[in-house]
PDB file of C-alpha atoms in Angstrom:
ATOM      1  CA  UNK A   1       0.000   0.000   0.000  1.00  0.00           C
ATOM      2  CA  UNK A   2       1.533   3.355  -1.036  1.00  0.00           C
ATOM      3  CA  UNK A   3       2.591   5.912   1.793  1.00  0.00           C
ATOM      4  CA  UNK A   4       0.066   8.875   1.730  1.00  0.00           C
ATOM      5  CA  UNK A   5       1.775  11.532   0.510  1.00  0.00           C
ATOM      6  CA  UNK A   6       3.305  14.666   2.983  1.00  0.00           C
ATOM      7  CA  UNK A   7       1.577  17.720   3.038  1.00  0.00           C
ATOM      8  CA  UNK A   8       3.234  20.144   1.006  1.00  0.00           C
ATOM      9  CA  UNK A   9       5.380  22.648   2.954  1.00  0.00           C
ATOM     10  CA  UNK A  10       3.433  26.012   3.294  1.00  0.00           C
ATOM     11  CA  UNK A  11       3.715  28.987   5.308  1.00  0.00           C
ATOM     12  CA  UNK A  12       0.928  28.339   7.520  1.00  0.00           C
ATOM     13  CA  UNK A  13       2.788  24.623   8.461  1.00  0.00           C
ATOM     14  CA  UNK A  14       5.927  26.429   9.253  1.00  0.00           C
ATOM     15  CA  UNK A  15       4.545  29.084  11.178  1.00  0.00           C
ATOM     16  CA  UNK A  16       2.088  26.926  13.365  1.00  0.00           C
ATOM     17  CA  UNK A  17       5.270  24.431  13.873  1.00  0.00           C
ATOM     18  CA  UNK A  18       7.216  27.829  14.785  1.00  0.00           C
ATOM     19  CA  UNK A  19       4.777  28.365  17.255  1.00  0.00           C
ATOM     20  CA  UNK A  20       4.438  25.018  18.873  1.00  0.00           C
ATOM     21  CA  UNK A  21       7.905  25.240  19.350  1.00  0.00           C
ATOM     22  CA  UNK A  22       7.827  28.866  21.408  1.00  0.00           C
ATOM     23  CA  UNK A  23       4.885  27.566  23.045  1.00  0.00           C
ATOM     24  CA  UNK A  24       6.607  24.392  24.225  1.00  0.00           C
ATOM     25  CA  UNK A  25      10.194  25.874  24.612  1.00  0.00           C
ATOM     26  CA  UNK A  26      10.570  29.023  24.499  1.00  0.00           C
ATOM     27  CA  UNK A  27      11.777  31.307  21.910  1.00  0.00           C
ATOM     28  CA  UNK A  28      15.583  30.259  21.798  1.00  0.00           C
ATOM     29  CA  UNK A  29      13.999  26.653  20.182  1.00  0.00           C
ATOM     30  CA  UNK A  30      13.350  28.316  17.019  1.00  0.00           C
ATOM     31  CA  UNK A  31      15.609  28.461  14.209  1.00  0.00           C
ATOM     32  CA  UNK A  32      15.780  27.127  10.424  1.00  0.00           C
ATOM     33  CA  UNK A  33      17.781  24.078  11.324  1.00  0.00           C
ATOM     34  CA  UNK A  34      15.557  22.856  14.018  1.00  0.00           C
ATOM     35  CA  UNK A  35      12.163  24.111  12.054  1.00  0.00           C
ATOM     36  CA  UNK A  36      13.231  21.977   9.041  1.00  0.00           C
ATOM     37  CA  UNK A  37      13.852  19.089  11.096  1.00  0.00           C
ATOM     38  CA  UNK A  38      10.593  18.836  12.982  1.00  0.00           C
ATOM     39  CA  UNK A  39       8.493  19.546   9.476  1.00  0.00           C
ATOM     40  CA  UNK A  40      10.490  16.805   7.846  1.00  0.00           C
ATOM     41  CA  UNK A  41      12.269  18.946   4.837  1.00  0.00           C
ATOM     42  CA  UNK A  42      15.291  20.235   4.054  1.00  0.00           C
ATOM     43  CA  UNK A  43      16.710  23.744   5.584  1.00  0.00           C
ATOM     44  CA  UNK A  44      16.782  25.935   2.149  1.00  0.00           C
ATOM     45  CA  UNK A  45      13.232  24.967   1.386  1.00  0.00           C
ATOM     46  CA  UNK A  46      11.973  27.166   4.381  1.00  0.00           C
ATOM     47  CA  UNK A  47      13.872  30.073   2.145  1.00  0.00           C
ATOM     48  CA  UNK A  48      10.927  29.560  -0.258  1.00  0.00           C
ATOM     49  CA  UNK A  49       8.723  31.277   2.283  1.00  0.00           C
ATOM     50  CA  UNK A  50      10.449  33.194   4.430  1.00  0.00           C
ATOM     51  CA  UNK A  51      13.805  35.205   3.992  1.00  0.00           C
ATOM     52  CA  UNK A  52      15.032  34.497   7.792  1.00  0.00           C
ATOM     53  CA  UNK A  53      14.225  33.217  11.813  1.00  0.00           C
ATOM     54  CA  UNK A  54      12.697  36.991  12.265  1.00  0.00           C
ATOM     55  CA  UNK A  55      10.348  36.795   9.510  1.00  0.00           C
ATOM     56  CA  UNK A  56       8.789  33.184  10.909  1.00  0.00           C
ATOM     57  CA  UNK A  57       8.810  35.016  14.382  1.00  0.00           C
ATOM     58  CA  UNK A  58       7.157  37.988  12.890  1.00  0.00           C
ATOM     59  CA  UNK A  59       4.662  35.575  11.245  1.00  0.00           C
ATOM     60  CA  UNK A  60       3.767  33.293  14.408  1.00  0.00           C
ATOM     61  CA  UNK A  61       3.249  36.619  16.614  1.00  0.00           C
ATOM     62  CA  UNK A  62       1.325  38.075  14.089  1.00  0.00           C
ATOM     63  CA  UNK A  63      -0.711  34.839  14.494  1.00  0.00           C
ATOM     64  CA  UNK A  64      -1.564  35.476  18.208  1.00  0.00           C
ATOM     65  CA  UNK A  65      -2.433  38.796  17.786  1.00  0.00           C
ATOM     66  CA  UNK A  66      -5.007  38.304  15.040  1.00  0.00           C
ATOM     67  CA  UNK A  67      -6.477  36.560  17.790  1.00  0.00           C
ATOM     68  CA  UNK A  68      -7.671  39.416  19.462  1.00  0.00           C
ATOM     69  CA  UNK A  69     -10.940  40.893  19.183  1.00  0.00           C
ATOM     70  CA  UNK A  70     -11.039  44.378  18.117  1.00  0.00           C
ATOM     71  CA  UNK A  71     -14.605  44.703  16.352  1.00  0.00           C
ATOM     72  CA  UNK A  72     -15.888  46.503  19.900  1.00  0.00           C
ATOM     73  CA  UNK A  73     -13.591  49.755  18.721  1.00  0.00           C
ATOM     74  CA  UNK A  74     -16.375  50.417  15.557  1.00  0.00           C
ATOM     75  CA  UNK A  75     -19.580  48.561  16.447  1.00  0.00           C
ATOM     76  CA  UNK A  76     -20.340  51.407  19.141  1.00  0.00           C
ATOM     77  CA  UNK A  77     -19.035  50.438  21.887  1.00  0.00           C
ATOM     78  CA  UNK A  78     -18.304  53.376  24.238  1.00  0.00           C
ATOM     79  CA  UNK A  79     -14.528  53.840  24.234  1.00  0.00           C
ATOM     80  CA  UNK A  80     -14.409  52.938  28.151  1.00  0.00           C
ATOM     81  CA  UNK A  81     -15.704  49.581  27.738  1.00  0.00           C
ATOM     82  CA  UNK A  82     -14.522  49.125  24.348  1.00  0.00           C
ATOM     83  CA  UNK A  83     -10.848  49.173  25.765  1.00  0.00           C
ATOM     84  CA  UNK A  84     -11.606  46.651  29.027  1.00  0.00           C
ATOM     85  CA  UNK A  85     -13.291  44.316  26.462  1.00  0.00           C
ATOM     86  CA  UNK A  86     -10.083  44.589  24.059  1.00  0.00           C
ATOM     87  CA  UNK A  87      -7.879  44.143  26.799  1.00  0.00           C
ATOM     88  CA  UNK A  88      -9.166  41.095  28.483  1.00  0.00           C
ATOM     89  CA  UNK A  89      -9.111  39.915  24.798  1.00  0.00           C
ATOM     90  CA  UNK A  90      -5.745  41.045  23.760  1.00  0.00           C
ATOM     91  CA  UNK A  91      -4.286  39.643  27.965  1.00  0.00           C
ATOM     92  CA  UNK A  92      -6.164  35.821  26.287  1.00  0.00           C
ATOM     93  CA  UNK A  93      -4.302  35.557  23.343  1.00  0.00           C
ATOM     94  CA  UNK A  94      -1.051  36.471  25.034  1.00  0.00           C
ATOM     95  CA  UNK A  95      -1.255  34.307  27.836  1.00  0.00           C
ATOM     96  CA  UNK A  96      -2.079  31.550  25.532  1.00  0.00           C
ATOM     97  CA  UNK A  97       0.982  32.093  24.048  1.00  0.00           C
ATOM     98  CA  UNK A  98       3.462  33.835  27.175  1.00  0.00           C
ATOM     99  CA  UNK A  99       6.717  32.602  25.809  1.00  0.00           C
ATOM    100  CA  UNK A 100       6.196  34.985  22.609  1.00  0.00           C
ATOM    101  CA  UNK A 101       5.001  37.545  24.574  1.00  0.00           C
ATOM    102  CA  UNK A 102       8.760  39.382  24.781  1.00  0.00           C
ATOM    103  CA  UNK A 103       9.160  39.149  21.338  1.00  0.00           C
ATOM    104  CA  UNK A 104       5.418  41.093  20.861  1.00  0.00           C
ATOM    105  CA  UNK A 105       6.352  43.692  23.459  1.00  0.00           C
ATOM    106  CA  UNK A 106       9.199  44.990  20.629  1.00  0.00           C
ATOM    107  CA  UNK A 107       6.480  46.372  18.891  1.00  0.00           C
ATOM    108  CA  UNK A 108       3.753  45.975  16.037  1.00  0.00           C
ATOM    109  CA  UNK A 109       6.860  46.162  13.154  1.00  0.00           C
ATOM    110  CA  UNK A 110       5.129  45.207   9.782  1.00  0.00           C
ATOM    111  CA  UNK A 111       3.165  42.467  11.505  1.00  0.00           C
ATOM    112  CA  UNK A 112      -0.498  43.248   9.917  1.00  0.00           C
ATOM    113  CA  UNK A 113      -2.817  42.405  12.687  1.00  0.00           C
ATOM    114  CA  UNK A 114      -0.497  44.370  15.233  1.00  0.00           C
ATOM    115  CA  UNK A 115      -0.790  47.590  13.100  1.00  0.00           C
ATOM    116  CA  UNK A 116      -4.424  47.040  12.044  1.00  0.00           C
ATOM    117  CA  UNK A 117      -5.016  46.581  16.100  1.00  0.00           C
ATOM    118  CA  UNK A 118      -3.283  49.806  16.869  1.00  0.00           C
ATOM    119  CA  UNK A 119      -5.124  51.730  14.074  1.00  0.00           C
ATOM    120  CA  UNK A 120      -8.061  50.292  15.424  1.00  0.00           C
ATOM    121  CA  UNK A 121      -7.133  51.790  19.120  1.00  0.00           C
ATOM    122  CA  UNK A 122      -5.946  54.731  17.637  1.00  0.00           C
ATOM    123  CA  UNK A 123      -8.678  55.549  15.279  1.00  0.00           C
ATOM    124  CA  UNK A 124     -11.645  54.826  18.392  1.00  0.00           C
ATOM    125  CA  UNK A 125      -9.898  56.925  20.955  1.00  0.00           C
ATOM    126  CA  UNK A 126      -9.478  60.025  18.610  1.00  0.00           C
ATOM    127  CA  UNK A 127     -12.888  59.764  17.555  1.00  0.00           C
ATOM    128  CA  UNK A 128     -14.203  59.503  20.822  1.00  0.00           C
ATOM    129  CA  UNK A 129     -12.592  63.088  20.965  1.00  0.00           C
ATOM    130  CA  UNK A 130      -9.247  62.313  22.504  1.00  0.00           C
ATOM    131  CA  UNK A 131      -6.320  64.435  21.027  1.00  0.00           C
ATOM    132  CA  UNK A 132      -3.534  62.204  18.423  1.00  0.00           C
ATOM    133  CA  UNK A 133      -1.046  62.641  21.323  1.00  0.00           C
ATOM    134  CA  UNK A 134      -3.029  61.528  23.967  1.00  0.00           C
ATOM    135  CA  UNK A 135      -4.840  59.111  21.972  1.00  0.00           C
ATOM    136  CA  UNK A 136      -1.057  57.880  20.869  1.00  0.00           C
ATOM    137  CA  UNK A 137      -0.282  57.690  24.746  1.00  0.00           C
ATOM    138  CA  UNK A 138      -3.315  55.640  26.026  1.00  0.00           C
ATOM    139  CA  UNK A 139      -2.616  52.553  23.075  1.00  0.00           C
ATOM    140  CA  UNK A 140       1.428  52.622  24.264  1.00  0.00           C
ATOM    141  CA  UNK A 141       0.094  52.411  28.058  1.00  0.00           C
ATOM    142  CA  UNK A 142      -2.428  49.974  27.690  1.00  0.00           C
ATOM    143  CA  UNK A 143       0.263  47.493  25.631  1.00  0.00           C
ATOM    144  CA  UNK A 144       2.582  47.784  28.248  1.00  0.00           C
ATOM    145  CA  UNK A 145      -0.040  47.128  31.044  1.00  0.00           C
ATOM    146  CA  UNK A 146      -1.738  43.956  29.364  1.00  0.00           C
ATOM    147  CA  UNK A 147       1.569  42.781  27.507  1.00  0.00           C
ATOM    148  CA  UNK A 148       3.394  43.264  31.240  1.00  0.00           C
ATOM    149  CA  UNK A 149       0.477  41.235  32.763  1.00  0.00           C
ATOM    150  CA  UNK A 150       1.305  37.956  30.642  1.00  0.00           C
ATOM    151  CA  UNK A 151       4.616  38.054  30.996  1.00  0.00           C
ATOM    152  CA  UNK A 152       4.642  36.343  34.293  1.00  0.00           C
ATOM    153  CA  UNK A 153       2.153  35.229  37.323  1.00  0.00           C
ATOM    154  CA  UNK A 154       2.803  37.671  40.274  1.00  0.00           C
ATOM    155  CA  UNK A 155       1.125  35.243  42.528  1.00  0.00           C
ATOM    156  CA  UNK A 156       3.677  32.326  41.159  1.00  0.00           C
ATOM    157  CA  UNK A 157       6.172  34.863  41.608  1.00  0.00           C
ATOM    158  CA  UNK A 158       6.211  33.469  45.726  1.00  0.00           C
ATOM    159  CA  UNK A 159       7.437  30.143  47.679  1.00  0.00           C
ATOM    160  CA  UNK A 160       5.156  28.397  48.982  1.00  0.00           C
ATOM    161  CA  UNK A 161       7.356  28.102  52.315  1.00  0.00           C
ATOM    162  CA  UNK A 162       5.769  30.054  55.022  1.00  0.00           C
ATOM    163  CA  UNK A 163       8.995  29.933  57.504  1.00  0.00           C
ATOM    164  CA  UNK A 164      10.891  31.987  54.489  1.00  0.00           C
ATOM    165  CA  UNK A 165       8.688  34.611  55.436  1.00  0.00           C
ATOM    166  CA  UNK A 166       8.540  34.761  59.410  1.00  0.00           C
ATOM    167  CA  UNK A 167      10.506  37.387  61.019  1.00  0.00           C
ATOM    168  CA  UNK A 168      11.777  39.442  58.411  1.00  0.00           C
ATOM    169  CA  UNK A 169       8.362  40.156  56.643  1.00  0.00           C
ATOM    170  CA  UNK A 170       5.799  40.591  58.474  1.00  0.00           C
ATOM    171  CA  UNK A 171       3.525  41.524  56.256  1.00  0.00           C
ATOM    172  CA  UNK A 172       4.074  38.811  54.475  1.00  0.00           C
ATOM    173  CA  UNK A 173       3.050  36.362  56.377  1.00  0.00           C
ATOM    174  CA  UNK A 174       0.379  35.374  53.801  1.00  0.00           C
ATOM    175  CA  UNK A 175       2.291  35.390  51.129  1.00  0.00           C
ATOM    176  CA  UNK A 176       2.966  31.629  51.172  1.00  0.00           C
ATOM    177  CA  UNK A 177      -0.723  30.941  50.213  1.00  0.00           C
ATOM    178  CA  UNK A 178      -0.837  33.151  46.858  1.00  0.00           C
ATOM    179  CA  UNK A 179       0.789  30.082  44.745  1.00  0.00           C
ATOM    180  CA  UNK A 180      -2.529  28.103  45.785  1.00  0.00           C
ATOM    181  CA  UNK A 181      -4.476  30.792  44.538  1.00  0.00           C
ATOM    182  CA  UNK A 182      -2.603  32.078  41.125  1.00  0.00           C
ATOM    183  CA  UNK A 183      -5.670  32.888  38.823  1.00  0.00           C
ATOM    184  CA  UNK A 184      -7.613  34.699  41.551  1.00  0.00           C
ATOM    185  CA  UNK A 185      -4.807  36.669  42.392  1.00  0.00           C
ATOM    186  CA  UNK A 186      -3.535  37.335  38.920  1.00  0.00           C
ATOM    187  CA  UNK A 187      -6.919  37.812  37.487  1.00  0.00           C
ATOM    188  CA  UNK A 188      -7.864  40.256  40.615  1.00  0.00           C
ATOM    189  CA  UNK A 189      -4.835  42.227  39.570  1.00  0.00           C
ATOM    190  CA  UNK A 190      -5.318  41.981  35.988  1.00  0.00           C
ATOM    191  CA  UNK A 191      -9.131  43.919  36.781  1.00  0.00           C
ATOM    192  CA  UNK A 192      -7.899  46.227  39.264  1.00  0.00           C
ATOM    193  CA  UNK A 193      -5.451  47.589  37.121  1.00  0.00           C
ATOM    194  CA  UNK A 194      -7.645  47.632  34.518  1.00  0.00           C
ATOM    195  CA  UNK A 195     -10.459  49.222  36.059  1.00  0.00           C
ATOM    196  CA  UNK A 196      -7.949  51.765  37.610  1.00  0.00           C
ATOM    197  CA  UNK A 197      -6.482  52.703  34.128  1.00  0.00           C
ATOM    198  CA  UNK A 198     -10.117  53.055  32.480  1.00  0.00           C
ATOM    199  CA  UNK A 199     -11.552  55.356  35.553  1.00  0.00           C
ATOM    200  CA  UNK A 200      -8.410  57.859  35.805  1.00  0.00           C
ATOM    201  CA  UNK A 201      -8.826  58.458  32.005  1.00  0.00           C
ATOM    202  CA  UNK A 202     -12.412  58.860  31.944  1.00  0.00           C
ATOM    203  CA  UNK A 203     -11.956  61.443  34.815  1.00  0.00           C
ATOM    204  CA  UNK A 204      -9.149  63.401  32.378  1.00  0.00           C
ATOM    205  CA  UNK A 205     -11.481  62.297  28.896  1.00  0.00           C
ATOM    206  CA  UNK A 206     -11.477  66.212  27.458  1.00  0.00           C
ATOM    207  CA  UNK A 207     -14.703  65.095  25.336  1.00  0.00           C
TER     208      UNK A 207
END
């Protein structure tokens, strides 16, 4: 019985495999060499759809961010919940993905659904009647806050030992119980934050 044939190399298969790979190791797994070797093909072939390592990168983040909803920033939506729903979207896909999250923090680049998220940002806030600058500055801070919430667990971010914590921190002496609790704390935070960002601009909206 003949073999079935293997699926032609494409740059959807090399990207998703790129992925996997930052998903599963991190981002230092990725290069031609090793890509070619897990799809089953020779190294030059990947040249046929993609010039280097940074353009599959560019690709497979470019991925995770067309993941995120932005239809709430021209269906309506007021701007103040339009930018909590696009956030709690936008912290999904990244912590899906949290190993490519450094890589995204450089910067939309020319990845497409990075630069038609920020023009989608951009283009609410300023019609909502915020100034270009300001408009400019409230996009930057809201990628660093959700792009710095994925990059780690704060609540992870502490030993379960509670003697490391008698004497010398006091105030800590809960502390030993957040790793039990990781999505309630790190979700908690997530909303605060949120909540506090979306309230102190409302209160400075010039509209």
């Amino acid at each position: 019985m003949a073999r079935p044939p293997k699926p032609l190399l494409s740059r959807e298969r090399i990207v998703a495999c790129a992925l996997a790979l930052v998903d599963a190791e991190g981002l230092q797994a990725v290069s031609t060499r090793r890509l070619a070797a897990e799809l089953g093909v020779s190294g030059p072939s990947l040249y046929n759809h993609f010039r280097n390592k940074d353009e599959i990168l560019d690709a497979a983040a470019d991925t995770v961010c067309a993941q995120v909803e932005v239809s709430m920033f021209t269906d309506g939506t007021d701007w103040r919940q339009a930018l909590v729903e696009w956030a709690r979207s936008y912290r999904a896909a990244l912590n899906a993905h949290p190993n490519i999250v450094p890589f995204l923090a450089q910067g939309p680049g020319r990845r497409p659904s990075q630069l038609r998220m920020a023009d989608a940002v951009f283009g609410a806030m300023t019609e909502a009647g915020w100034p270009k600058p300001q408009a400019t500055h409230i996009g930057a801070l809201m990628r660093y806050f959700v792009a710095g919430s994925a990059l780690g667990s704060f609540a992870l971010g502490f030993v379960g030992d509670a003697s490391l914590y008698e004497g010398d921190y006091p105030h800590l002496d809960q502390a030993h119980l957040l790793p039990g609790h990781q999505r309630r704390v790190d979700d908690g935070a997530f909303e605060t934050g949120l909540h506090a960002i979306v309230d102190g601009l409302a209160a400075r909206f010039p509209g």
